[in-house]
PDB file of C-alpha atoms in Angstrom:
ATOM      1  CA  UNK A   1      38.049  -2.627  78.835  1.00  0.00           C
ATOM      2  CA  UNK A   2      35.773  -5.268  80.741  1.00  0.00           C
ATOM      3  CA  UNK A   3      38.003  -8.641  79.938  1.00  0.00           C
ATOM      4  CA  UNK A   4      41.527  -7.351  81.553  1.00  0.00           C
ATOM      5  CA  UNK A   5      43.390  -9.410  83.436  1.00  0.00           C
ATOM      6  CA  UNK A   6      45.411  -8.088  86.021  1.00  0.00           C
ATOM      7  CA  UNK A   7      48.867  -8.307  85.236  1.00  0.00           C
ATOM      8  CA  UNK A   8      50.888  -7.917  88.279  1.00  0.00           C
ATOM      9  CA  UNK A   9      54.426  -7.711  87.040  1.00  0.00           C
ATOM     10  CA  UNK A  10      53.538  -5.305  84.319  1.00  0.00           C
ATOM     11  CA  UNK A  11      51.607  -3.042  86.763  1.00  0.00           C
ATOM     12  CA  UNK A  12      54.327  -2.932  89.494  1.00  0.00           C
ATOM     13  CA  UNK A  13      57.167  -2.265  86.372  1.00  0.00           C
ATOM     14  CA  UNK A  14      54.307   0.569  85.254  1.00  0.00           C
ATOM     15  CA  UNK A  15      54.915   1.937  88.684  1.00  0.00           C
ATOM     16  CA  UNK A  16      58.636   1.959  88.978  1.00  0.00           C
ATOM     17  CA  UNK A  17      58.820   3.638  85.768  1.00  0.00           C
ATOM     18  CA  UNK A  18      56.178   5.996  86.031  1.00  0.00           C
ATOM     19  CA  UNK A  19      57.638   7.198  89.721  1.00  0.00           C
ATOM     20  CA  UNK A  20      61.117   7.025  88.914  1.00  0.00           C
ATOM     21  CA  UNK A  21      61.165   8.974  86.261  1.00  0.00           C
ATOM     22  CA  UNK A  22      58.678  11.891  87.250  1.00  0.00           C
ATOM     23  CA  UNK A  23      60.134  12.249  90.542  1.00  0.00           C
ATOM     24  CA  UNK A  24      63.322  13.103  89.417  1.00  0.00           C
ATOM     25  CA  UNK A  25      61.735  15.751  87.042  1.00  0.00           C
ATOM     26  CA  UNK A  26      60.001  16.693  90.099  1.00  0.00           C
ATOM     27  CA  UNK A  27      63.556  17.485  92.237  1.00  0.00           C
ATOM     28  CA  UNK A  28      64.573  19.285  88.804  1.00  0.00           C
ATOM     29  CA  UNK A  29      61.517  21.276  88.666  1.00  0.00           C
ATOM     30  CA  UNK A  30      62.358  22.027  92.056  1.00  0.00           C
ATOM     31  CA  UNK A  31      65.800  23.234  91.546  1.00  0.00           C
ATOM     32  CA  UNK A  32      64.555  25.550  88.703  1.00  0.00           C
ATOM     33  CA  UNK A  33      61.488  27.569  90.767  1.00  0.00           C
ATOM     34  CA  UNK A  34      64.315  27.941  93.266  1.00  0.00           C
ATOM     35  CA  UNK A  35      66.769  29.701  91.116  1.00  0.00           C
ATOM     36  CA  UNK A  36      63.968  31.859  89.446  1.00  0.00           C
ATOM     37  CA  UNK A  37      63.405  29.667  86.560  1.00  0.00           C
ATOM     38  CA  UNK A  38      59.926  28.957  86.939  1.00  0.00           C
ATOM     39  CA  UNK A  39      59.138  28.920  83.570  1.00  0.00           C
ATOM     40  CA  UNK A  40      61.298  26.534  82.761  1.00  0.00           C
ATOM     41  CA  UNK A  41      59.973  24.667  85.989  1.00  0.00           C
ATOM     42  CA  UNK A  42      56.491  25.277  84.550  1.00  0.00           C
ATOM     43  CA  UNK A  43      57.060  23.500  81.211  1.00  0.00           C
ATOM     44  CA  UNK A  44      58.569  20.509  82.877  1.00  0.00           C
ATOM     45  CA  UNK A  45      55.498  20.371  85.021  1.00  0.00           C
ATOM     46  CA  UNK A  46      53.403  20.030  81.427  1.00  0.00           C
ATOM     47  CA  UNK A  47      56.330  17.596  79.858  1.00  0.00           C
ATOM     48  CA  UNK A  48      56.044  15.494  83.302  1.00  0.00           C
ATOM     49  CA  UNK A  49      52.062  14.865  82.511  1.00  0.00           C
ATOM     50  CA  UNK A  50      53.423  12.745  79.600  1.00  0.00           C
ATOM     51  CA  UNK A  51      55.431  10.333  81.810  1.00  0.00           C
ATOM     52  CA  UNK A  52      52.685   8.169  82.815  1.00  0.00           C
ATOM     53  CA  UNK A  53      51.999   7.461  79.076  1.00  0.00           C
ATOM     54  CA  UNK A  54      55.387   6.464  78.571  1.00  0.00           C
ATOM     55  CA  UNK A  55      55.377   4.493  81.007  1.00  0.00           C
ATOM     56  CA  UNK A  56      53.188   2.156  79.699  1.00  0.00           C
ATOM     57  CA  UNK A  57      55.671   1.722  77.043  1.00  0.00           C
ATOM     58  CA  UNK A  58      58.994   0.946  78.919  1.00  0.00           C
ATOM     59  CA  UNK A  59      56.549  -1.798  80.876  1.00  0.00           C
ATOM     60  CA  UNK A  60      56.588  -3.279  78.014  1.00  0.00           C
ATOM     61  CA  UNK A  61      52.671  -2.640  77.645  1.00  0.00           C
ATOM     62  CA  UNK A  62      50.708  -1.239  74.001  1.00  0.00           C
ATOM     63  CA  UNK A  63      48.507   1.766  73.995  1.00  0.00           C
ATOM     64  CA  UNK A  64      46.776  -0.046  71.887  1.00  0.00           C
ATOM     65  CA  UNK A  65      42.879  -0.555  72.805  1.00  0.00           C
ATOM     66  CA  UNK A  66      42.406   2.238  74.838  1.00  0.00           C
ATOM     67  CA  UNK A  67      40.007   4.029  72.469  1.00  0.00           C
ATOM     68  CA  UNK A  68      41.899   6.304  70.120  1.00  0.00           C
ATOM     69  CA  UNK A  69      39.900   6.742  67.734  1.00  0.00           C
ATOM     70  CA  UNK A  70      36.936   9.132  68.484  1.00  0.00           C
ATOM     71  CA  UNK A  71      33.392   7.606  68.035  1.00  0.00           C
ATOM     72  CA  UNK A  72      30.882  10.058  69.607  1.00  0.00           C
ATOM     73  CA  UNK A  73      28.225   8.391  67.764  1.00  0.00           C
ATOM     74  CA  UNK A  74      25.454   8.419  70.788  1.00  0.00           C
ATOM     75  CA  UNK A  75      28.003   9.921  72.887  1.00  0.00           C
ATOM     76  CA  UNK A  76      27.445  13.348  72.574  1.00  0.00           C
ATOM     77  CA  UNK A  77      26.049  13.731  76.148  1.00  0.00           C
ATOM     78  CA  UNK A  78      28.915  12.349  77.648  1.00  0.00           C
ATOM     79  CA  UNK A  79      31.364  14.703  75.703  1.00  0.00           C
ATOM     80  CA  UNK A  80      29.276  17.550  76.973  1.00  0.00           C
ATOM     81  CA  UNK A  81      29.738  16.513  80.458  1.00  0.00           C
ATOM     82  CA  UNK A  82      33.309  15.772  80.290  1.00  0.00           C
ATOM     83  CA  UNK A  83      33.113  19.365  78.336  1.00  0.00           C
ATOM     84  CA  UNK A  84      31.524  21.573  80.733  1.00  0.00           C
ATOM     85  CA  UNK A  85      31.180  19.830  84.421  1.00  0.00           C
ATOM     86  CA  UNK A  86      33.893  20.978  85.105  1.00  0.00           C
ATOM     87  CA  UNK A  87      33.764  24.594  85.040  1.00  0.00           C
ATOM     88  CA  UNK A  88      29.915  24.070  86.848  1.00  0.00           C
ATOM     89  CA  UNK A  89      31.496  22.442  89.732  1.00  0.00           C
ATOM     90  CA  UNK A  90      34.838  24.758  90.083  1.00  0.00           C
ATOM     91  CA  UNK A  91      31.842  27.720  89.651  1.00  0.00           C
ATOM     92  CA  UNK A  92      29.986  26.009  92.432  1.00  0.00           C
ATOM     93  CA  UNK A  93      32.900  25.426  94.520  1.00  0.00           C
ATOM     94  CA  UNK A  94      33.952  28.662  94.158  1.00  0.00           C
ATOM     95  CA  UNK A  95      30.965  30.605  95.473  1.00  0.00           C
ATOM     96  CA  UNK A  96      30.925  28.231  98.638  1.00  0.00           C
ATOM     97  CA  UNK A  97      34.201  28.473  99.303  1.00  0.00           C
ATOM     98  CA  UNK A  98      33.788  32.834  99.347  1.00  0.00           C
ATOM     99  CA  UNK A  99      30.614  32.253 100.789  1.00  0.00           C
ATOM    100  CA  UNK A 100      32.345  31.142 103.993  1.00  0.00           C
ATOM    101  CA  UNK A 101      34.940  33.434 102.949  1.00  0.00           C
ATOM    102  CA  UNK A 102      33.946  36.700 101.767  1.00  0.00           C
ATOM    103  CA  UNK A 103      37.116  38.753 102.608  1.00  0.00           C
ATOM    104  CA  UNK A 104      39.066  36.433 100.367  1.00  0.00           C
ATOM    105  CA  UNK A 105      37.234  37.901  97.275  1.00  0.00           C
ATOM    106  CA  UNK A 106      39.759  40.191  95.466  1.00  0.00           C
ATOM    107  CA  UNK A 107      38.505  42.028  92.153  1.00  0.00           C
ATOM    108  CA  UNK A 108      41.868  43.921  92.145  1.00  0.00           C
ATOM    109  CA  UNK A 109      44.168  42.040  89.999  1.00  0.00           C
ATOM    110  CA  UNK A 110      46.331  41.311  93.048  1.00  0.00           C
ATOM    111  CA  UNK A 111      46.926  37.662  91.833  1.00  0.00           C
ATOM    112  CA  UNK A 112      47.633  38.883  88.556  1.00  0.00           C
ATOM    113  CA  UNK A 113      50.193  40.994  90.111  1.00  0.00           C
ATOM    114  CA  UNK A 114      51.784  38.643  92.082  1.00  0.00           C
ATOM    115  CA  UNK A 115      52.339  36.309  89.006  1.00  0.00           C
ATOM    116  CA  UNK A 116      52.830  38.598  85.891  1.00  0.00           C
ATOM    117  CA  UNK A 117      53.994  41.854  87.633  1.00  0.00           C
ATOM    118  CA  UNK A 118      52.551  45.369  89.028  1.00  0.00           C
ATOM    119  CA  UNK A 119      52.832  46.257  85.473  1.00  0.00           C
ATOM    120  CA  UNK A 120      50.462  43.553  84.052  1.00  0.00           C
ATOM    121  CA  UNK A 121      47.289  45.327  84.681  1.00  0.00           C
ATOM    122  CA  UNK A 122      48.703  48.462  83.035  1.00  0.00           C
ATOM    123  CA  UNK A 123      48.786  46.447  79.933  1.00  0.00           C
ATOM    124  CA  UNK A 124      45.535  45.243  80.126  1.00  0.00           C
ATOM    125  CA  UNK A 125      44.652  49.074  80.343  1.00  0.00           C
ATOM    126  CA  UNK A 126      46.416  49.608  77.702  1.00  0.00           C
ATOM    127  CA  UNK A 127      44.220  46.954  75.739  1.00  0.00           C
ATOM    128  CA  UNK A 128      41.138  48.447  76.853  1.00  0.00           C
ATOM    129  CA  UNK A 129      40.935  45.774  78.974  1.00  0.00           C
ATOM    130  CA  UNK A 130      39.312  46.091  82.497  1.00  0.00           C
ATOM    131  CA  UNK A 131      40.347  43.599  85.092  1.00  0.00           C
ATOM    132  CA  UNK A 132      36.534  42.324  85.053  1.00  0.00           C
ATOM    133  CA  UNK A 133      36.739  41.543  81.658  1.00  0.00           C
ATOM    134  CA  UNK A 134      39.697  40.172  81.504  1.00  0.00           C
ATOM    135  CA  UNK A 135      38.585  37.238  83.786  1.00  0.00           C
ATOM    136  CA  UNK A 136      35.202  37.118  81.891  1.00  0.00           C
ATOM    137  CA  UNK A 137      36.879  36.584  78.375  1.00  0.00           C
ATOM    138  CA  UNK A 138      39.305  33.496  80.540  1.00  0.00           C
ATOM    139  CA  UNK A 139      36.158  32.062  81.924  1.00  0.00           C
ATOM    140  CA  UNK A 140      34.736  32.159  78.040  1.00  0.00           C
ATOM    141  CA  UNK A 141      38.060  29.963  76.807  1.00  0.00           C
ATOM    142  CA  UNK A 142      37.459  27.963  79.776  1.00  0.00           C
ATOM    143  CA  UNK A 143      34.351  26.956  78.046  1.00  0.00           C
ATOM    144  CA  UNK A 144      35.573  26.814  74.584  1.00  0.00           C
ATOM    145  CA  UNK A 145      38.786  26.234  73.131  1.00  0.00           C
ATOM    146  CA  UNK A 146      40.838  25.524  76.617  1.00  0.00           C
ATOM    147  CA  UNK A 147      39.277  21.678  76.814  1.00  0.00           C
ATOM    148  CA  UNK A 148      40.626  20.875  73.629  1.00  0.00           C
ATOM    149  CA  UNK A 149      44.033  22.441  73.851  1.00  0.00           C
ATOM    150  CA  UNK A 150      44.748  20.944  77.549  1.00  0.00           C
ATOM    151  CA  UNK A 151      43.199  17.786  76.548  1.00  0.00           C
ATOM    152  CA  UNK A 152      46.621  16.950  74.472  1.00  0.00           C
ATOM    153  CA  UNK A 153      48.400  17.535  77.377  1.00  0.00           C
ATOM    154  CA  UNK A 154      46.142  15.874  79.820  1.00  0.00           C
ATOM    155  CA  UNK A 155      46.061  12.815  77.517  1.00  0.00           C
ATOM    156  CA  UNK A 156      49.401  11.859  78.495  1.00  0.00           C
ATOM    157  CA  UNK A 157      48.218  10.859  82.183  1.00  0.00           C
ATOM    158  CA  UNK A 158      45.015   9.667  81.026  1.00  0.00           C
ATOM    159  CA  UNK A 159      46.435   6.799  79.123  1.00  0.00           C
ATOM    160  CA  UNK A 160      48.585   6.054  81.889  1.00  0.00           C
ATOM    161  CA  UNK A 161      46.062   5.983  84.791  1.00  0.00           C
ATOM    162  CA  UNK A 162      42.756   5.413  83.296  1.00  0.00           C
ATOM    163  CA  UNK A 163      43.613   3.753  80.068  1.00  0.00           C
ATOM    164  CA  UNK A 164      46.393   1.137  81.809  1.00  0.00           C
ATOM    165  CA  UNK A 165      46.850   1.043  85.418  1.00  0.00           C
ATOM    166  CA  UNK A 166      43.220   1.850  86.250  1.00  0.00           C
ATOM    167  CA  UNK A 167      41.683  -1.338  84.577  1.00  0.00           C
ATOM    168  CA  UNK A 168      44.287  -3.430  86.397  1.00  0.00           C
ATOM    169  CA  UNK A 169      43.367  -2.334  89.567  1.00  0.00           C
ATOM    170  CA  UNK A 170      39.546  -2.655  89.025  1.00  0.00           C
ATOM    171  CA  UNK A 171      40.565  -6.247  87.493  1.00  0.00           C
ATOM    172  CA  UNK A 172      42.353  -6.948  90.963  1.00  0.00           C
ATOM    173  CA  UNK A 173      40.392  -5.425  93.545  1.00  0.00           C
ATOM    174  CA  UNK A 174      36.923  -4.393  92.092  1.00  0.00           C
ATOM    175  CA  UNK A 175      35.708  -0.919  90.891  1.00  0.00           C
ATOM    176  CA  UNK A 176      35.105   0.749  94.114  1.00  0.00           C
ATOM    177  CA  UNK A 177      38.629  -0.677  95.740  1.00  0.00           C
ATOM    178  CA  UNK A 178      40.226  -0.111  92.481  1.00  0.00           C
ATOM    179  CA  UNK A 179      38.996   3.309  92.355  1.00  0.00           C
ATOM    180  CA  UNK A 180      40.174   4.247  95.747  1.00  0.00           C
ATOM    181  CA  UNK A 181      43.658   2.765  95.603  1.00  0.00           C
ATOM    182  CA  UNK A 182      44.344   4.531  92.087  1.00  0.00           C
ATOM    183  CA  UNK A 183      43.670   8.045  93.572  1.00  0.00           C
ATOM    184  CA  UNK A 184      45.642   7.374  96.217  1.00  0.00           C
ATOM    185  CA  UNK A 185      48.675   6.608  93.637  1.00  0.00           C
ATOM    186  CA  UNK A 186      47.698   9.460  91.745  1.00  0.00           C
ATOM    187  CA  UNK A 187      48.029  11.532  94.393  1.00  0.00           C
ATOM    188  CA  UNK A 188      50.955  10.179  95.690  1.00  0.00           C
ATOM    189  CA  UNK A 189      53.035  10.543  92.595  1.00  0.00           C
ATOM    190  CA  UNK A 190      52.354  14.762  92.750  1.00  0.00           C
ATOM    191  CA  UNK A 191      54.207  14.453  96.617  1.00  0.00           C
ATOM    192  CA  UNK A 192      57.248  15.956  95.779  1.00  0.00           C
ATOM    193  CA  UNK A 193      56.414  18.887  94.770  1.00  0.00           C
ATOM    194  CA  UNK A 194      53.826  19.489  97.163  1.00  0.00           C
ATOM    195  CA  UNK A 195      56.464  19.159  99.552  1.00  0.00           C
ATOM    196  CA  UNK A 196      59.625  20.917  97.351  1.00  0.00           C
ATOM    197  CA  UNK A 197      57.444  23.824  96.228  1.00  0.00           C
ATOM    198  CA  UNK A 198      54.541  23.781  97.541  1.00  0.00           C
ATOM    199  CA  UNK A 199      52.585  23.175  94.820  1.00  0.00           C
ATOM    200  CA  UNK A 200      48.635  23.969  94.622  1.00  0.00           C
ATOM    201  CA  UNK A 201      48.697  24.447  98.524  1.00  0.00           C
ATOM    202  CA  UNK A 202      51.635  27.113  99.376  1.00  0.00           C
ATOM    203  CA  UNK A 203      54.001  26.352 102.132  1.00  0.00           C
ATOM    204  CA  UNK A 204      52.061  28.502 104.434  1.00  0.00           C
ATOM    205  CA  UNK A 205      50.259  26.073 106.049  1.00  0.00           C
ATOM    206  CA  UNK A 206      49.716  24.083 109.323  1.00  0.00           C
ATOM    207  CA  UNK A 207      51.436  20.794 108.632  1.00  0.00           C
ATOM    208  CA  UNK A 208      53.061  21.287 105.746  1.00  0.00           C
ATOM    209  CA  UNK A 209      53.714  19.638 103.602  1.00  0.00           C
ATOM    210  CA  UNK A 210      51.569  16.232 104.984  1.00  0.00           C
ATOM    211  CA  UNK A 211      48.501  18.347 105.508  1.00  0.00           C
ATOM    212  CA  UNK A 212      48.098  19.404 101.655  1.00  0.00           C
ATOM    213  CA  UNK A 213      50.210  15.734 100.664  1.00  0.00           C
ATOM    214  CA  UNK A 214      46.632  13.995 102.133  1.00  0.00           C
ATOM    215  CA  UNK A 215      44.467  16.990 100.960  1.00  0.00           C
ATOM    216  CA  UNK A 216      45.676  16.424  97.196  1.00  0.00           C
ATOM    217  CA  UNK A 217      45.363  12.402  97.280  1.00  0.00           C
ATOM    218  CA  UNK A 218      41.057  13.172  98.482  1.00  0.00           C
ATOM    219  CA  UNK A 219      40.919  15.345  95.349  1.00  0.00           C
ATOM    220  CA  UNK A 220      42.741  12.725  93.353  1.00  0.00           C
ATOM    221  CA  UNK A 221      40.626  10.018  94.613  1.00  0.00           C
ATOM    222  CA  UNK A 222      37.580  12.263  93.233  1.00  0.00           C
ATOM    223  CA  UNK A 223      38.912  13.040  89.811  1.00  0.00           C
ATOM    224  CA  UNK A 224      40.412  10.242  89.304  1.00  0.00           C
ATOM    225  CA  UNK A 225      36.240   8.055  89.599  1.00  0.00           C
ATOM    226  CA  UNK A 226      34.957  11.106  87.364  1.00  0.00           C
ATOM    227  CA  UNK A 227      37.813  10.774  84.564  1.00  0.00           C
ATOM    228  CA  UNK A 228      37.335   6.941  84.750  1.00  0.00           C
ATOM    229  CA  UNK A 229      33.542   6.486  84.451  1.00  0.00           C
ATOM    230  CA  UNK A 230      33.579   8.797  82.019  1.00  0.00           C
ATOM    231  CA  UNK A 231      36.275   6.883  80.251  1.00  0.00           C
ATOM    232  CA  UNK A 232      33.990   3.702  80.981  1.00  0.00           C
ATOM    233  CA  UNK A 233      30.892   5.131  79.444  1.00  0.00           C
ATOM    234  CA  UNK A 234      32.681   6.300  76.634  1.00  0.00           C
ATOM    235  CA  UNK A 235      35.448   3.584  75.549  1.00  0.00           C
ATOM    236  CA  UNK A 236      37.441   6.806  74.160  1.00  0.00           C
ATOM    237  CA  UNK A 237      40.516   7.929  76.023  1.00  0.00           C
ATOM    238  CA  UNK A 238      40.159  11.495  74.848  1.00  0.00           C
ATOM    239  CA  UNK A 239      37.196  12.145  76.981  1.00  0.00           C
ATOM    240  CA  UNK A 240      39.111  12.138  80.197  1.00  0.00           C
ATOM    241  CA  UNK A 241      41.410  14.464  78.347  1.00  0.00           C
ATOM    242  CA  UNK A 242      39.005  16.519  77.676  1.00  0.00           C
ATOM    243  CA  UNK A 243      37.444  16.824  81.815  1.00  0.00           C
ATOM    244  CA  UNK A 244      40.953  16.985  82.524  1.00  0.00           C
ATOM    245  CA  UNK A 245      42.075  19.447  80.807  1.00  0.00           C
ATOM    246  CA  UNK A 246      39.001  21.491  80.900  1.00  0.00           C
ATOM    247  CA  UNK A 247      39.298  21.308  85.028  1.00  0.00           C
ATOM    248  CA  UNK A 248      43.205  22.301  84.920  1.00  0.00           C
ATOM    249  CA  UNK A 249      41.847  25.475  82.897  1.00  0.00           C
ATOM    250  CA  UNK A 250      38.572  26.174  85.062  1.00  0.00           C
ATOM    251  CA  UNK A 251      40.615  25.728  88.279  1.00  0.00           C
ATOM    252  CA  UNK A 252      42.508  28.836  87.514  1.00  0.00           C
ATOM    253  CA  UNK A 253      39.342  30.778  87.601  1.00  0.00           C
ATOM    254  CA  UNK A 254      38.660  30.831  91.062  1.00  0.00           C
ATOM    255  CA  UNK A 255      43.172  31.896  92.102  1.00  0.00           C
ATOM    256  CA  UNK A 256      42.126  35.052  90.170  1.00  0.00           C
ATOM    257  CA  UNK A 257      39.798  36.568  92.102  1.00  0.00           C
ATOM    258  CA  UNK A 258      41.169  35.530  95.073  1.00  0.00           C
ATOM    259  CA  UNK A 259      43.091  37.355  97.768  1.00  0.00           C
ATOM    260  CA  UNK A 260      46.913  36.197  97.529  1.00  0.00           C
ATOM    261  CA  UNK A 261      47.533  35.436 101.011  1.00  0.00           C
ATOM    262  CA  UNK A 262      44.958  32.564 102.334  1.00  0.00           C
ATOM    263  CA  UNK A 263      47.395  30.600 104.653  1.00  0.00           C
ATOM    264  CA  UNK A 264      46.280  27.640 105.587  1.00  0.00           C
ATOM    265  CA  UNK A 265      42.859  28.374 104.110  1.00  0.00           C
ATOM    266  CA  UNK A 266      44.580  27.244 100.715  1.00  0.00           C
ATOM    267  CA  UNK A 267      43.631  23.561 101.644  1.00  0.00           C
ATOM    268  CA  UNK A 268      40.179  24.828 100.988  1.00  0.00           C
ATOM    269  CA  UNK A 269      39.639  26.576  98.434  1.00  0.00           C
ATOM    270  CA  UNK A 270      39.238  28.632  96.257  1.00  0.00           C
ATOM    271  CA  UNK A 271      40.362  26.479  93.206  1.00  0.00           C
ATOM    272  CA  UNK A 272      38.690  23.138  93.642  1.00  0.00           C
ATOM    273  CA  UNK A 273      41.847  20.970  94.857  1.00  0.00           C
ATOM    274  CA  UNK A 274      41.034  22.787  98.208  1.00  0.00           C
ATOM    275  CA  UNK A 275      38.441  20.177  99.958  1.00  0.00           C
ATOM    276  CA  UNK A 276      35.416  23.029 100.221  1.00  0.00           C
ATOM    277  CA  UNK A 277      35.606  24.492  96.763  1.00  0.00           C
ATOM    278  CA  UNK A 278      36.076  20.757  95.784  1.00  0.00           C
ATOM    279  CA  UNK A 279      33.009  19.596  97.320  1.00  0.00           C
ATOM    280  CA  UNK A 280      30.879  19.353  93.959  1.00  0.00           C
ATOM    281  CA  UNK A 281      33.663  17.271  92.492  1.00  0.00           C
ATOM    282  CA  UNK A 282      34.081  14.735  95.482  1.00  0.00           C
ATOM    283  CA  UNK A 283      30.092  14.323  96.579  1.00  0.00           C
ATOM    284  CA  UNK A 284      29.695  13.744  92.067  1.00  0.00           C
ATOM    285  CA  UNK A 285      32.805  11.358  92.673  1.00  0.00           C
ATOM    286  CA  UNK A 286      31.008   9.530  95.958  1.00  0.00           C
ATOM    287  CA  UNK A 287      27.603   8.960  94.304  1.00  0.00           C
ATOM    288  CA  UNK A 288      29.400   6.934  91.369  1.00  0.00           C
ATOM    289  CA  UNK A 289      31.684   5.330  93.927  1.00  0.00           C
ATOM    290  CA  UNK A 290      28.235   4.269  96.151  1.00  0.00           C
ATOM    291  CA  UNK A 291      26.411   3.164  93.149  1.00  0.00           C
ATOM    292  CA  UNK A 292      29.876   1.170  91.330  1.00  0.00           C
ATOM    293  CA  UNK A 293      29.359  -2.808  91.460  1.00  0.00           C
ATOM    294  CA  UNK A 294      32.140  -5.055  91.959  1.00  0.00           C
ATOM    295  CA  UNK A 295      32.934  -7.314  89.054  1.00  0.00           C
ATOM    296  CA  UNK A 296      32.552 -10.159  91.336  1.00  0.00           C
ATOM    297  CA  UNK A 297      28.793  -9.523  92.300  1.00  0.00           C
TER     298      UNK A 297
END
């Protein structure tokens, strides 16, 4: 990962392809929450992950050499970190973000509701289930199998942004530029449906959609150092996946005990794409950004 040359023609066909093709699936996702098909909207969302992957291929670029095969051999520590630092931080986040906010607390299943259904929690009843526990035994598969089962998923992105267009922008700019310019892209490449549904932000926000279309590319800048110097200390692609993965699950944590109604607070928290609850992730994400060396010095 340390010898790449940056390949400007492949990188800007890796972008055409990778944008192309996910923005349409973005306008189709769209179309589907619209006409009460978010399920199927949903599972686009998870098929869309895969795009960037692909889009190595049609660059005419190998997945080759991005560290398929696992070898945790002295590794273990990092695979515990990409394991579990994420649900630490999203914890953290989360009790700043209702520290400033206590009112938004909500312990009664009204986020449940306004996803599943008023008849959701009757089931849970039904299962002997309080609504306490029920979030308790989430946060427990948050810490256990979720990682692994997101991280196949997740993978699909990580190959395309850390294992391929990552190292070409480090190659061309240096780590810290590098870094910055490939969570901006990141970000950027989630705009339409921040803007078409409102995705992780709402709509009901001042300046929507440009507000939470910035918001998204700070917390994208901050994932996107964590994911890559783990994938730098590692040499393994799947232990991105695995922080990745393990965040999308943790991140959920925080919605559910969360009044439904924030506004504009959304940009904030609870779930750690909001800038407060995200503070752990982005101050972890500006030490190793402060402390990255060019390749030039």
């Amino acid at each position: 990962m340390n010898d790449i040359t940056f390949n400007k023609k492949g990188t800007i066909k890796y972008l055409i392809w990778t944008f192309l093709i996910t923005w349409i699936m973005q306008v189709v996702v769209a179309v589907l929450y619209r006409n009460g098909l978010a399920v199927f909207g949903q599972l686009l969302m998870s098929v869309m992950m895969f795009v960037p992957l692909f889009g190595v291929l049609l660059s005419g670029h190998t997945l080759s050499g991005m560290g398929w095969k696992p070898n945790l051999k002295g590794k273990i520590k990092i695979l515990l970190a990409a394991w579990f630092l994420p649900a630490l931080l999203t914890v953290i986040g989360a009790a700043l973000y209702f520290a400033v906010f206590p009112g938004h607390f909500d312990l009664s299943g009204e986020y449940l509701v306004a996803a599943a259904g008023p008849e959701i929690l009757g089931q849970l009843e039904a299962q002997g289930l309080t609504y306490s526990l029920y979030i308790l035994i989430n946060f427990v598969g948050c810490l256990t199998y979720a990682p692994v089962i997101n991280m196949f998923v997740a993978v699909g992105e990580e190959a395309g942004w850390r294992g391929f267009l990552y190292p070409q922008l480090k190659a061309k700019f240096g780590k810290r530029r590098g870094w910055l310019i490939g969570g901006v892209i990141w970000g950027i490449w989630h705009w339409p449906v921040i803007w078409l549904i409102g995705y992780e932000y709402g709509t009901d926000y001042f300046g929507f959609p440009i507000i939470g279309m910035l918001t998204f590319c700070i917390i994208t800048i901050a994932i996107g150092i964590l994911c890559d110097r783990l994938y730098e200390k590692s040499g393994c692609i799947w232990i991105p996946s695995i922080f990745h993965g393990a965040l999308n699950a943790a991140a959920t944590i925080p919605m559910v005990i969360c009044i439904t109604n924030t506004g504009s607070m959304r940009l904030l928290g609870p779930a750690p794409v909001g800038v407060l609850a995200g503070l752990p992730l982005i101050i972890c994400a500006m030490i190793l950004l402060f402390k990255a060396t060019k390749p030039e010095e």
